[in-house]
mmCIF file of C-alpha atoms in Angstrom:
data_model
loop_
_atom_site.group_PDB
_atom_site.id
_atom_site.type_symbol
_atom_site.label_atom_id
_atom_site.label_comp_id
_atom_site.label_asym_id
_atom_site.label_seq_id
_atom_site.Cartn_x
_atom_site.Cartn_y
_atom_site.Cartn_z
ATOM 1 C CA MET A 1 168.501 193.419 -147.520
ATOM 2 C CA ARG A 2 172.038 194.639 -148.169
ATOM 3 C CA VAL A 3 174.228 195.225 -145.103
ATOM 4 C CA ALA A 4 177.683 196.839 -145.152
ATOM 5 C CA LEU A 5 179.917 195.692 -142.266
ATOM 6 C CA PHE A 6 182.734 198.093 -141.332
ATOM 7 C CA THR A 7 185.527 196.525 -139.273
ATOM 8 C CA ASN A 8 189.163 197.311 -138.388
ATOM 9 C CA ASN A 9 189.856 193.570 -137.977
ATOM 10 C CA PHE A 10 189.079 190.781 -140.409
ATOM 11 C CA PHE A 11 190.643 187.720 -141.982
ATOM 12 C CA PRO A 12 193.407 186.845 -142.694
ATOM 13 C CA ARG A 13 194.141 188.403 -139.278
ATOM 14 C CA LEU A 14 192.703 186.088 -136.650
ATOM 15 C CA SER A 15 191.124 187.852 -133.683
ATOM 16 C CA GLY A 16 187.956 187.759 -131.630
ATOM 17 C CA VAL A 17 186.429 190.553 -133.701
ATOM 18 C CA SER A 18 187.427 188.862 -136.980
ATOM 19 C CA VAL A 19 185.715 185.654 -135.917
ATOM 20 C CA ALA A 20 182.651 187.556 -134.659
ATOM 21 C CA VAL A 21 182.266 189.536 -137.902
ATOM 22 C CA ASN A 22 182.689 186.387 -139.974
ATOM 23 C CA PHE A 23 180.027 184.572 -137.937
ATOM 24 C CA LEU A 24 177.583 187.480 -138.277
ATOM 25 C CA ASN A 25 178.275 187.677 -141.993
ATOM 26 C CA SER A 26 177.526 183.968 -142.367
ATOM 27 C CA ALA A 27 174.361 184.213 -140.246
ATOM 28 C CA LEU A 28 173.064 187.089 -142.380
ATOM 29 C CA ASN A 29 173.842 185.254 -145.613
ATOM 30 C CA ARG A 30 171.927 182.207 -144.363
ATOM 31 C CA MET A 31 168.935 184.520 -143.798
ATOM 32 C CA GLY A 32 169.151 185.561 -147.449
ATOM 33 C CA HIS A 33 170.767 188.980 -146.878
ATOM 34 C CA GLU A 34 173.603 190.320 -149.024
ATOM 35 C CA THR A 35 176.694 191.567 -147.220
ATOM 36 C CA LEU A 36 179.791 193.601 -148.000
ATOM 37 C CA ILE A 37 182.694 193.759 -145.546
ATOM 38 C CA ILE A 38 184.868 196.906 -145.515
ATOM 39 C CA ALA A 39 188.155 195.895 -143.893
ATOM 40 C CA PRO A 40 191.887 196.680 -143.844
ATOM 41 C CA ASP A 41 194.346 195.425 -146.448
ATOM 42 C CA TYR A 42 197.007 193.223 -144.831
ATOM 43 C CA GLY A 43 199.022 192.882 -147.998
ATOM 44 C CA TYR A 44 198.087 189.212 -148.319
ATOM 45 C CA GLY A 45 194.981 187.051 -148.111
ATOM 46 C CA LYS A 46 192.839 189.772 -149.661
ATOM 47 C CA LYS A 47 190.176 187.369 -150.878
ATOM 48 C CA VAL A 48 188.114 185.235 -148.523
ATOM 49 C CA ARG A 49 186.186 182.408 -150.157
ATOM 50 C CA GLY A 50 182.483 183.136 -150.477
ATOM 51 C CA ILE A 51 182.724 186.592 -148.866
ATOM 52 C CA GLU A 52 182.679 189.960 -150.612
ATOM 53 C CA VAL A 53 185.364 192.157 -149.045
ATOM 54 C CA PHE A 54 186.450 195.671 -149.973
ATOM 55 C CA ARG A 55 190.012 196.237 -148.779
ATOM 56 C CA VAL A 56 190.918 199.751 -147.640
ATOM 57 C CA LYS A 57 194.467 201.031 -148.148
ATOM 58 C CA SER A 58 196.339 200.265 -144.940
ATOM 59 C CA ALA A 59 199.715 200.402 -143.233
ATOM 60 C CA TYR A 60 200.710 196.853 -142.297
ATOM 61 C CA LEU A 61 202.405 196.702 -138.890
ATOM 62 C CA ARG A 62 204.356 193.470 -139.167
ATOM 63 C CA ASN A 63 205.480 193.195 -135.539
ATOM 64 C CA ALA A 64 201.929 193.694 -134.269
ATOM 65 C CA ARG A 65 200.483 191.458 -137.014
ATOM 66 C CA MET A 66 197.823 194.036 -137.798
ATOM 67 C CA SER A 67 197.031 196.763 -140.319
ATOM 68 C CA LEU A 68 196.101 200.368 -139.699
ATOM 69 C CA PRO A 69 193.457 201.368 -142.276
ATOM 70 C CA LEU A 70 194.291 204.719 -143.862
ATOM 71 C CA ARG A 71 190.725 205.958 -143.892
ATOM 72 C CA GLY A 72 191.679 209.514 -144.804
ATOM 73 C CA LEU A 73 193.529 208.408 -147.944
ATOM 74 C CA ASP A 74 190.798 206.069 -149.153
ATOM 75 C CA MET A 75 187.517 207.846 -148.321
ATOM 76 C CA ASP A 76 186.759 208.509 -151.992
ATOM 77 C CA ALA A 77 187.082 204.792 -152.738
ATOM 78 C CA ILE A 78 184.922 203.895 -149.730
ATOM 79 C CA ARG A 79 182.313 206.429 -150.813
ATOM 80 C CA GLU A 80 182.358 205.077 -154.372
ATOM 81 C CA VAL A 81 181.859 201.466 -153.301
ATOM 82 C CA ILE A 82 179.004 202.391 -150.934
ATOM 83 C CA GLU A 83 177.329 204.514 -153.613
ATOM 84 C CA LYS A 84 177.636 201.689 -156.133
ATOM 85 C CA TRP A 85 176.670 198.823 -153.821
ATOM 86 C CA ARG A 86 173.820 200.807 -152.193
ATOM 87 C CA PRO A 87 173.408 199.093 -148.802
ATOM 88 C CA HIS A 88 170.199 199.451 -146.839
ATOM 89 C CA LEU A 89 172.047 199.603 -143.539
ATOM 90 C CA ILE A 90 175.572 199.987 -142.117
ATOM 91 C CA HIS A 91 176.863 197.915 -139.202
ATOM 92 C CA SER A 92 180.052 199.195 -137.584
ATOM 93 C CA HIS A 93 182.233 197.103 -135.288
ATOM 94 C CA HIS A 94 184.549 199.871 -134.050
ATOM 95 C CA PRO A 95 184.148 203.558 -133.165
ATOM 96 C CA PHE A 96 187.525 204.513 -134.705
ATOM 97 C CA LEU A 97 189.097 204.428 -138.173
ATOM 98 C CA LEU A 98 186.764 202.393 -140.400
ATOM 99 C CA GLY A 99 184.055 202.721 -137.748
ATOM 100 C CA LYS A 100 184.295 206.490 -138.216
ATOM 101 C CA ALA A 101 184.108 205.965 -141.983
ATOM 102 C CA GLY A 102 180.940 203.903 -141.486
ATOM 103 C CA LEU A 103 179.413 206.734 -139.469
ATOM 104 C CA GLU A 104 180.268 209.257 -142.178
ATOM 105 C CA MET A 105 178.739 207.055 -144.876
ATOM 106 C CA ALA A 106 175.589 206.550 -142.789
ATOM 107 C CA ASP A 107 175.220 210.314 -142.435
ATOM 108 C CA GLU A 108 176.014 211.043 -146.069
ATOM 109 C CA PHE A 109 173.653 208.458 -147.546
ATOM 110 C CA GLY A 110 170.961 208.592 -144.844
ATOM 111 C CA LEU A 111 171.418 204.960 -143.777
ATOM 112 C CA PRO A 112 170.591 203.458 -140.355
ATOM 113 C CA LEU A 113 173.758 202.722 -138.372
ATOM 114 C CA VAL A 114 174.307 199.851 -135.935
ATOM 115 C CA TYR A 115 177.377 199.669 -133.678
ATOM 116 C CA THR A 116 178.534 196.538 -131.883
ATOM 117 C CA PHE A 117 180.476 197.351 -128.718
ATOM 118 C CA HIS A 118 183.186 194.674 -128.765
ATOM 119 C CA THR A 119 185.895 196.290 -126.658
ATOM 120 C CA LEU A 120 186.431 198.262 -123.449
ATOM 121 C CA TYR A 121 188.974 200.525 -125.112
ATOM 122 C CA GLU A 122 189.943 202.297 -121.898
ATOM 123 C CA PHE A 123 191.819 199.110 -120.882
ATOM 124 C CA PHE A 124 194.050 199.418 -123.964
ATOM 125 C CA THR A 125 195.407 202.949 -123.504
ATOM 126 C CA HIS A 126 198.817 201.592 -122.440
ATOM 127 C CA TYR A 127 199.430 200.901 -126.136
ATOM 128 C CA LEU A 128 199.294 204.676 -126.718
ATOM 129 C CA MET A 129 202.137 205.156 -124.227
ATOM 130 C CA LEU A 130 199.927 207.852 -122.715
ATOM 131 C CA ASP A 131 198.234 205.712 -120.096
ATOM 132 C CA SER A 132 196.525 207.924 -117.511
ATOM 133 C CA ASP A 133 193.106 208.543 -116.006
ATOM 134 C CA ALA A 134 192.679 211.551 -118.296
ATOM 135 C CA VAL A 135 193.441 209.540 -121.437
ATOM 136 C CA ARG A 136 191.177 206.686 -120.358
ATOM 137 C CA LYS A 137 188.360 209.190 -119.778
ATOM 138 C CA ALA A 138 188.931 210.760 -123.206
ATOM 139 C CA VAL A 139 188.731 207.345 -124.866
ATOM 140 C CA ARG A 140 185.606 206.375 -122.922
ATOM 141 C CA ASP A 141 183.883 209.689 -123.681
ATOM 142 C CA TYR A 142 184.668 209.393 -127.384
ATOM 143 C CA VAL A 143 183.166 205.892 -127.554
ATOM 144 C CA ILE A 144 180.009 207.077 -125.795
ATOM 145 C CA ARG A 145 179.651 210.011 -128.202
ATOM 146 C CA TYR A 146 180.100 207.653 -131.129
ATOM 147 C CA ALA A 147 177.463 205.272 -129.759
ATOM 148 C CA ASN A 148 175.022 208.158 -129.393
ATOM 149 C CA ARG A 149 175.436 208.990 -133.078
ATOM 150 C CA THR A 150 174.139 205.542 -134.063
ATOM 151 C CA ASN A 151 170.613 204.179 -134.332
ATOM 152 C CA LEU A 152 171.265 201.070 -132.267
ATOM 153 C CA VAL A 153 174.055 199.687 -130.094
ATOM 154 C CA ILE A 154 174.623 195.951 -129.712
ATOM 155 C CA ALA A 155 176.152 194.772 -126.437
ATOM 156 C CA PRO A 156 177.555 191.222 -126.262
ATOM 157 C CA THR A 157 176.111 190.640 -122.776
ATOM 158 C CA ALA A 158 173.443 192.074 -120.481
ATOM 159 C CA PRO A 159 176.052 193.396 -117.979
ATOM 160 C CA ILE A 160 177.734 195.345 -120.798
ATOM 161 C CA ALA A 161 174.357 196.767 -121.866
ATOM 162 C CA GLU A 162 173.849 198.007 -118.316
ATOM 163 C CA TYR A 163 177.359 199.486 -118.247
ATOM 164 C CA LEU A 164 176.750 201.410 -121.480
ATOM 165 C CA ALA A 165 173.473 202.845 -120.221
ATOM 166 C CA GLU A 166 175.126 203.950 -116.987
ATOM 167 C CA ALA A 167 178.057 205.440 -118.932
ATOM 168 C CA GLY A 168 175.757 207.731 -120.907
ATOM 169 C CA VAL A 169 174.607 205.864 -124.017
ATOM 170 C CA GLU A 170 171.155 207.247 -124.773
ATOM 171 C CA VAL A 171 170.219 205.253 -127.878
ATOM 172 C CA LYS A 172 168.675 201.813 -127.662
ATOM 173 C CA VAL A 173 171.111 199.130 -126.464
ATOM 174 C CA VAL A 174 170.260 195.458 -127.078
ATOM 175 C CA PRO A 175 172.282 192.537 -125.680
ATOM 176 C CA VAL A 176 172.994 189.972 -128.397
ATOM 177 C CA PRO A 177 175.673 187.310 -127.848
ATOM 178 C CA THR A 178 178.381 186.778 -130.405
ATOM 179 C CA GLY A 179 177.673 183.647 -132.378
ATOM 180 C CA VAL A 180 179.894 180.608 -131.955
ATOM 181 C CA ASP A 181 180.211 177.561 -134.208
ATOM 182 C CA PHE A 182 179.975 174.730 -131.697
ATOM 183 C CA SER A 183 179.794 172.019 -134.351
ATOM 184 C CA ARG A 184 183.614 171.830 -134.131
ATOM 185 C CA PHE A 185 183.380 170.354 -130.644
ATOM 186 C CA LYS A 186 181.248 167.446 -131.823
ATOM 187 C CA LYS A 187 184.012 166.392 -134.211
ATOM 188 C CA VAL A 188 186.669 166.010 -131.525
ATOM 189 C CA THR A 189 187.736 162.402 -130.892
ATOM 190 C CA PRO A 190 189.597 160.868 -127.924
ATOM 191 C CA GLU A 191 192.411 159.948 -130.297
ATOM 192 C CA THR A 192 192.845 163.579 -131.366
ATOM 193 C CA VAL A 193 192.968 164.733 -127.755
ATOM 194 C CA LYS A 194 195.486 162.037 -126.817
ATOM 195 C CA ASP A 195 197.729 162.960 -129.750
ATOM 196 C CA LEU A 196 197.638 166.640 -128.786
ATOM 197 C CA ALA A 197 198.453 165.862 -125.163
ATOM 198 C CA GLY A 198 201.482 163.899 -126.301
ATOM 199 C CA LYS A 199 202.568 166.612 -128.731
ATOM 200 C CA TYR A 200 202.682 169.231 -125.988
ATOM 201 C CA GLY A 201 203.951 166.912 -123.258
ATOM 202 C CA LEU A 202 200.870 167.433 -121.115
ATOM 203 C CA ASP A 203 200.336 163.751 -120.299
ATOM 204 C CA LYS A 204 203.010 163.811 -117.587
ATOM 205 C CA PHE A 205 201.039 166.225 -115.377
ATOM 206 C CA ASP A 206 198.240 165.390 -112.935
ATOM 207 C CA ALA A 207 196.144 168.364 -114.083
ATOM 208 C CA VAL A 208 196.273 170.958 -116.866
ATOM 209 C CA LEU A 209 195.193 174.557 -116.262
ATOM 210 C CA LEU A 210 194.044 175.973 -119.602
ATOM 211 C CA ASN A 211 193.945 179.558 -120.829
ATOM 212 C CA VAL A 212 192.964 180.584 -124.366
ATOM 213 C CA GLY A 213 193.313 184.054 -125.832
ATOM 214 C CA ARG A 214 195.650 186.925 -126.586
ATOM 215 C CA ILE A 215 198.746 186.900 -124.387
ATOM 216 C CA SER A 216 198.745 190.574 -123.459
ATOM 217 C CA GLN A 217 198.817 192.923 -120.501
ATOM 218 C CA GLU A 218 195.119 193.778 -120.570
ATOM 219 C CA LYS A 219 194.233 190.071 -120.373
ATOM 220 C CA ASN A 220 195.914 189.841 -116.933
ATOM 221 C CA VAL A 221 197.437 186.480 -117.904
ATOM 222 C CA ALA A 222 200.284 186.721 -115.370
ATOM 223 C CA LEU A 223 197.705 185.912 -112.689
ATOM 224 C CA CYS A 224 197.483 182.350 -114.061
ATOM 225 C CA LEU A 225 201.216 181.824 -113.783
ATOM 226 C CA ARG A 226 201.403 183.204 -110.246
ATOM 227 C CA ALA A 227 198.491 181.004 -109.178
ATOM 228 C CA LEU A 228 200.292 177.990 -110.642
ATOM 229 C CA LYS A 229 203.316 178.864 -108.506
ATOM 230 C CA LYS A 230 201.139 178.745 -105.366
ATOM 231 C CA LEU A 231 199.836 175.311 -106.331
ATOM 232 C CA VAL A 232 203.239 173.865 -107.242
ATOM 233 C CA ASP A 233 204.640 175.110 -103.937
ATOM 234 C CA LYS A 234 201.995 172.942 -102.270
ATOM 235 C CA GLY A 235 203.302 169.886 -104.091
ATOM 236 C CA ARG A 236 200.833 169.818 -106.995
ATOM 237 C CA ASN A 237 202.036 168.385 -110.291
ATOM 238 C CA TYR A 238 200.196 170.829 -112.542
ATOM 239 C CA ALA A 239 200.943 172.580 -115.835
ATOM 240 C CA LEU A 240 199.631 175.821 -117.353
ATOM 241 C CA PHE A 241 198.760 175.407 -121.032
ATOM 242 C CA MET A 242 198.336 178.749 -122.788
ATOM 243 C CA VAL A 243 196.874 178.822 -126.302
ATOM 244 C CA GLY A 244 197.336 182.022 -128.269
ATOM 245 C CA ASP A 245 199.942 184.624 -129.064
ATOM 246 C CA GLY A 246 200.757 188.157 -128.025
ATOM 247 C CA PRO A 247 203.293 190.663 -126.729
ATOM 248 C CA GLU A 248 203.529 189.303 -123.168
ATOM 249 C CA ILE A 249 204.973 185.877 -124.066
ATOM 250 C CA GLY A 250 208.559 186.966 -123.480
ATOM 251 C CA ALA A 251 207.742 188.558 -120.122
ATOM 252 C CA LEU A 252 205.853 185.440 -118.988
ATOM 253 C CA ASP A 253 208.686 183.149 -120.062
ATOM 254 C CA LYS A 254 211.078 185.251 -118.021
ATOM 255 C CA GLU A 255 208.810 185.239 -114.970
ATOM 256 C CA ALA A 256 208.250 181.489 -115.294
ATOM 257 C CA ALA A 257 212.018 180.952 -115.236
ATOM 258 C CA GLU A 258 212.362 183.154 -112.144
ATOM 259 C CA LEU A 259 209.592 181.181 -110.424
ATOM 260 C CA GLY A 260 211.056 177.810 -111.402
ATOM 261 C CA LEU A 261 208.076 177.011 -113.641
ATOM 262 C CA SER A 262 209.657 176.936 -117.094
ATOM 263 C CA GLY A 263 208.836 173.253 -117.585
ATOM 264 C CA ARG A 264 205.254 173.786 -116.479
ATOM 265 C CA LEU A 265 204.370 176.753 -118.710
ATOM 266 C CA ILE A 266 203.419 175.193 -122.044
ATOM 267 C CA TRP A 267 202.692 177.340 -125.103
ATOM 268 C CA GLY A 268 200.144 176.153 -127.652
ATOM 269 C CA GLY A 269 200.469 179.096 -130.061
ATOM 270 C CA PHE A 270 197.748 179.984 -132.556
ATOM 271 C CA LEU A 271 195.626 176.976 -133.477
ATOM 272 C CA ASP A 272 193.155 176.523 -136.313
ATOM 273 C CA GLN A 273 189.538 176.378 -135.189
ATOM 274 C CA ASP A 274 189.199 172.580 -135.285
ATOM 275 C CA THR A 275 192.447 172.025 -133.381
ATOM 276 C CA LEU A 276 191.441 174.712 -130.893
ATOM 277 C CA ALA A 277 188.203 172.859 -130.182
ATOM 278 C CA ALA A 278 190.226 169.728 -129.374
ATOM 279 C CA ALA A 279 192.601 171.755 -127.183
ATOM 280 C CA TYR A 280 189.790 172.574 -124.762
ATOM 281 C CA PHE A 281 189.539 168.874 -123.929
ATOM 282 C CA LEU A 282 193.170 168.917 -122.780
ATOM 283 C CA GLY A 283 192.306 171.068 -119.781
ATOM 284 C CA ASP A 284 190.987 170.075 -116.386
ATOM 285 C CA VAL A 285 189.968 173.637 -115.520
ATOM 286 C CA PHE A 286 189.697 176.764 -117.657
ATOM 287 C CA LEU A 287 191.216 180.003 -116.353
ATOM 288 C CA PHE A 288 189.799 183.421 -117.235
ATOM 289 C CA PRO A 289 191.836 186.135 -115.485
ATOM 290 C CA SER A 290 190.886 189.033 -117.788
ATOM 291 C CA LEU A 291 189.574 192.271 -116.303
ATOM 292 C CA SER A 292 189.050 193.976 -119.676
ATOM 293 C CA ASP A 293 186.885 191.698 -121.840
ATOM 294 C CA THR A 294 183.363 192.691 -122.827
ATOM 295 C CA GLN A 295 182.490 189.095 -123.530
ATOM 296 C CA GLY A 296 184.044 185.708 -123.048
ATOM 297 C CA ILE A 297 183.644 183.622 -126.183
ATOM 298 C CA VAL A 298 186.349 181.368 -124.763
ATOM 299 C CA LEU A 299 184.122 180.855 -121.711
ATOM 300 C CA TYR A 300 181.328 179.597 -123.947
ATOM 301 C CA GLU A 301 183.742 177.334 -125.798
ATOM 302 C CA ALA A 302 184.989 175.959 -122.478
ATOM 303 C CA GLY A 303 181.371 175.290 -121.547
ATOM 304 C CA ALA A 304 180.805 173.442 -124.815
ATOM 305 C CA ALA A 305 183.749 171.191 -123.900
ATOM 306 C CA GLY A 306 182.320 170.575 -120.420
ATOM 307 C CA LEU A 307 185.248 172.374 -118.812
ATOM 308 C CA PRO A 308 184.740 174.068 -115.396
ATOM 309 C CA VAL A 309 185.922 177.679 -115.071
ATOM 310 C CA VAL A 310 187.755 179.797 -112.525
ATOM 311 C CA ALA A 311 187.458 183.480 -113.434
ATOM 312 C CA THR A 312 187.839 186.958 -112.057
ATOM 313 C CA GLU A 313 184.385 188.481 -111.642
ATOM 314 C CA THR A 314 183.823 190.939 -114.499
ATOM 315 C CA MET A 315 181.060 191.956 -116.891
ATOM 316 C CA ALA A 316 182.232 189.245 -119.285
ATOM 317 C CA SER A 317 182.473 186.406 -116.782
ATOM 318 C CA ARG A 318 179.193 187.247 -115.015
ATOM 319 C CA ALA A 319 177.374 186.501 -118.260
ATOM 320 C CA ALA A 320 178.835 182.988 -118.515
ATOM 321 C CA VAL A 321 179.910 181.684 -115.112
ATOM 322 C CA LYS A 322 177.389 180.364 -112.610
ATOM 323 C CA PRO A 323 179.275 179.988 -109.328
ATOM 324 C CA GLY A 324 178.912 176.514 -107.871
ATOM 325 C CA LYS A 325 177.415 175.148 -111.095
ATOM 326 C CA ASN A 326 179.963 175.542 -113.879
ATOM 327 C CA GLY A 327 182.806 177.230 -112.020
ATOM 328 C CA LEU A 328 183.853 179.769 -109.415
ATOM 329 C CA PHE A 329 184.777 183.429 -109.210
ATOM 330 C CA ALA A 330 188.115 184.366 -107.663
ATOM 331 C CA ASP A 331 189.777 187.579 -106.589
ATOM 332 C CA ASP A 332 192.480 189.189 -108.695
ATOM 333 C CA ASP A 333 194.981 187.616 -106.330
ATOM 334 C CA PRO A 334 197.248 184.590 -106.966
ATOM 335 C CA GLY A 335 196.466 182.983 -103.613
ATOM 336 C CA ASP A 336 192.695 183.157 -103.968
ATOM 337 C CA PHE A 337 192.874 182.204 -107.656
ATOM 338 C CA ALA A 338 194.938 179.139 -106.732
ATOM 339 C CA ASP A 339 192.552 178.183 -103.930
ATOM 340 C CA LYS A 340 189.555 178.318 -106.277
ATOM 341 C CA ILE A 341 191.399 176.273 -108.906
ATOM 342 C CA GLN A 342 192.133 173.584 -106.340
ATOM 343 C CA ARG A 343 188.567 173.601 -105.092
ATOM 344 C CA VAL A 344 187.280 172.937 -108.615
ATOM 345 C CA LEU A 345 189.857 170.202 -109.221
ATOM 346 C CA ASP A 346 188.991 168.520 -105.910
ATOM 347 C CA ALA A 347 185.329 168.194 -106.957
ATOM 348 C CA PRO A 348 185.444 167.037 -110.605
ATOM 349 C CA GLY A 349 181.752 166.178 -110.812
ATOM 350 C CA GLU A 350 180.433 169.299 -109.099
ATOM 351 C CA PHE A 351 181.030 172.016 -111.688
ATOM 352 C CA HIS A 352 179.716 170.562 -114.920
ATOM 353 C CA GLU A 353 176.288 172.072 -115.532
ATOM 354 C CA PRO A 354 175.302 171.352 -119.180
ATOM 355 C CA PHE A 355 175.884 174.298 -121.508
ATOM 356 C CA ASP A 356 173.043 175.397 -123.817
ATOM 357 C CA THR A 357 174.450 176.357 -127.221
ATOM 358 C CA GLU A 358 171.134 177.315 -128.853
ATOM 359 C CA ALA A 359 171.435 181.075 -128.222
ATOM 360 C CA PHE A 360 174.707 181.178 -130.184
ATOM 361 C CA THR A 361 173.722 179.382 -133.406
ATOM 362 C CA HIS A 362 173.674 180.906 -136.885
ATOM 363 C CA GLU A 363 169.899 180.524 -137.001
ATOM 364 C CA THR A 364 169.268 182.270 -133.674
ATOM 365 C CA ILE A 365 171.730 185.095 -134.353
ATOM 366 C CA GLY A 366 170.475 185.556 -137.912
ATOM 367 C CA LYS A 367 166.837 185.807 -136.860
ATOM 368 C CA THR A 368 167.691 188.250 -134.077
ATOM 369 C CA TYR A 369 169.526 190.629 -136.401
ATOM 370 C CA ASP A 370 166.924 190.272 -139.122
ATOM 371 C CA GLY A 371 164.286 191.591 -136.711
ATOM 372 C CA LEU A 372 166.491 194.397 -135.390
ATOM 373 C CA TYR A 373 167.558 195.531 -138.857
ATOM 374 C CA ARG A 374 164.001 195.580 -140.223
ATOM 375 C CA GLU A 375 162.886 197.709 -137.296
ATOM 376 C CA LEU A 376 165.650 200.224 -138.103
ATOM 377 C CA LEU A 377 164.756 200.332 -141.797
ATOM 378 C CA ASP A 378 161.253 201.410 -140.820
ATOM 379 C CA GLN A 379 162.694 204.194 -138.638
ATOM 380 C CA GLY A 380 165.324 205.519 -141.057
ATOM 381 C CA ARG A 381 168.574 207.298 -140.183
ATOM 382 C CA LYS A 382 168.862 209.060 -136.857
ATOM 383 C CA PRO A 383 169.017 212.858 -137.476
ATOM 384 C CA ASN A 384 172.415 214.523 -137.185
ATOM 385 C CA PRO A 385 173.037 216.295 -133.883
ATOM 386 C CA ASP A 386 173.862 220.010 -133.784
ATOM 387 C CA GLU A 387 177.431 221.275 -134.019
ATOM 388 C CA SER A 388 178.119 220.761 -130.302
ATOM 389 C CA GLY A 389 177.370 217.058 -130.560
ATOM 390 C CA LYS A 390 179.737 216.282 -133.431
ATOM 391 C CA LEU A 391 182.604 213.878 -132.976
ATOM 392 C CA THR A 392 186.068 215.350 -132.686
ATOM 393 C CA ARG A 393 189.384 213.693 -133.373
ATOM 394 C CA LEU A 394 190.337 211.570 -130.396
ATOM 395 C CA ILE A 395 194.088 212.057 -130.846
ATOM 396 C CA ASP A 396 193.640 215.842 -130.736
ATOM 397 C CA GLU A 397 191.714 215.528 -127.499
ATOM 398 C CA ILE A 398 194.388 213.335 -125.923
ATOM 399 C CA LEU A 399 197.155 215.735 -126.932
ATOM 400 C CA GLU A 400 195.211 218.596 -125.358
ATOM 401 C CA LEU A 401 194.902 216.609 -122.125
ATOM 402 C CA MET A 402 198.634 215.929 -122.079
ATOM 403 C CA ALA A 403 199.626 219.533 -122.827
#
């Protein structure tokens, strides 16, 4: 089977979606399927070893470290490569830009279309500088309309599948977790962990609170810092170790200075996958403050490292955190978050339920998609809706709302 994967994020840009698409690509290849990834051109790192990638003309946004695929300028090239490569099925990972191109190619060539719902886009409207209830509704409605133009929607967790059904998705929705390569964690040695702790100066603290991910507004990362302040004020010698990068680093540095925590907020930056696996063993408790994630791959990685979790209760965390067994839920409040962190740290042997990695392996993920894809091939492409059901341009809709 030949599967074309359309994504707005892929290597060399490192992101959750990039890693997820790469894992799926590898799982499909191991099942004997051929794959072609249609992705943006970042101006560098165009070739990825062992992976066939078609790069779409893009505008590279250096400050944001991302590229905006110019779908409208490159549709003829996309059409040509799809016509030549002749996939049996298209799998889109976004509803916009190249995701829209994937939908158009599915309609034009009569191919089944799968869409993986990676992101709650309504939590990202502040980047449009038009953040309002009306804009969030327009974004949500567009995503639902897109989903209903596909043959199958993949949700990363069961809670997200329920959310999509309640939001109006009428096509079949199947929860399938994003695959994770846990073999990295088996390679970590005590010596590696000790060296990392020394490198970042973490060995002088009694406990390390760990957060991994994009340092951005929608991730609610300031909650971790404010909880640390509550704990330090009670005389605790703790540090907050944040691994990742993003636009909120400057704001957090400033707030840490105002709170007297500059020496306790430690930045790990972007780490390669093997070093990242070792970094999880530096923590005593993993913090997950996000209110916007659809899934928590970092929660699964924390589990693989035997690290207890304190998280806000969301659709992502409910799929991974078992209160009282591998962590606790906390309110979106620094005081309660701090209290739950201390409770976990005071009972080091209580929150370490073994984590089962089997559902996330290449073999399990590959077999799952193989079955789903073959079912779709038997069904064929979903018929086009009438004129009233067609997608419209999201930006036009937003401008109308703001008029």
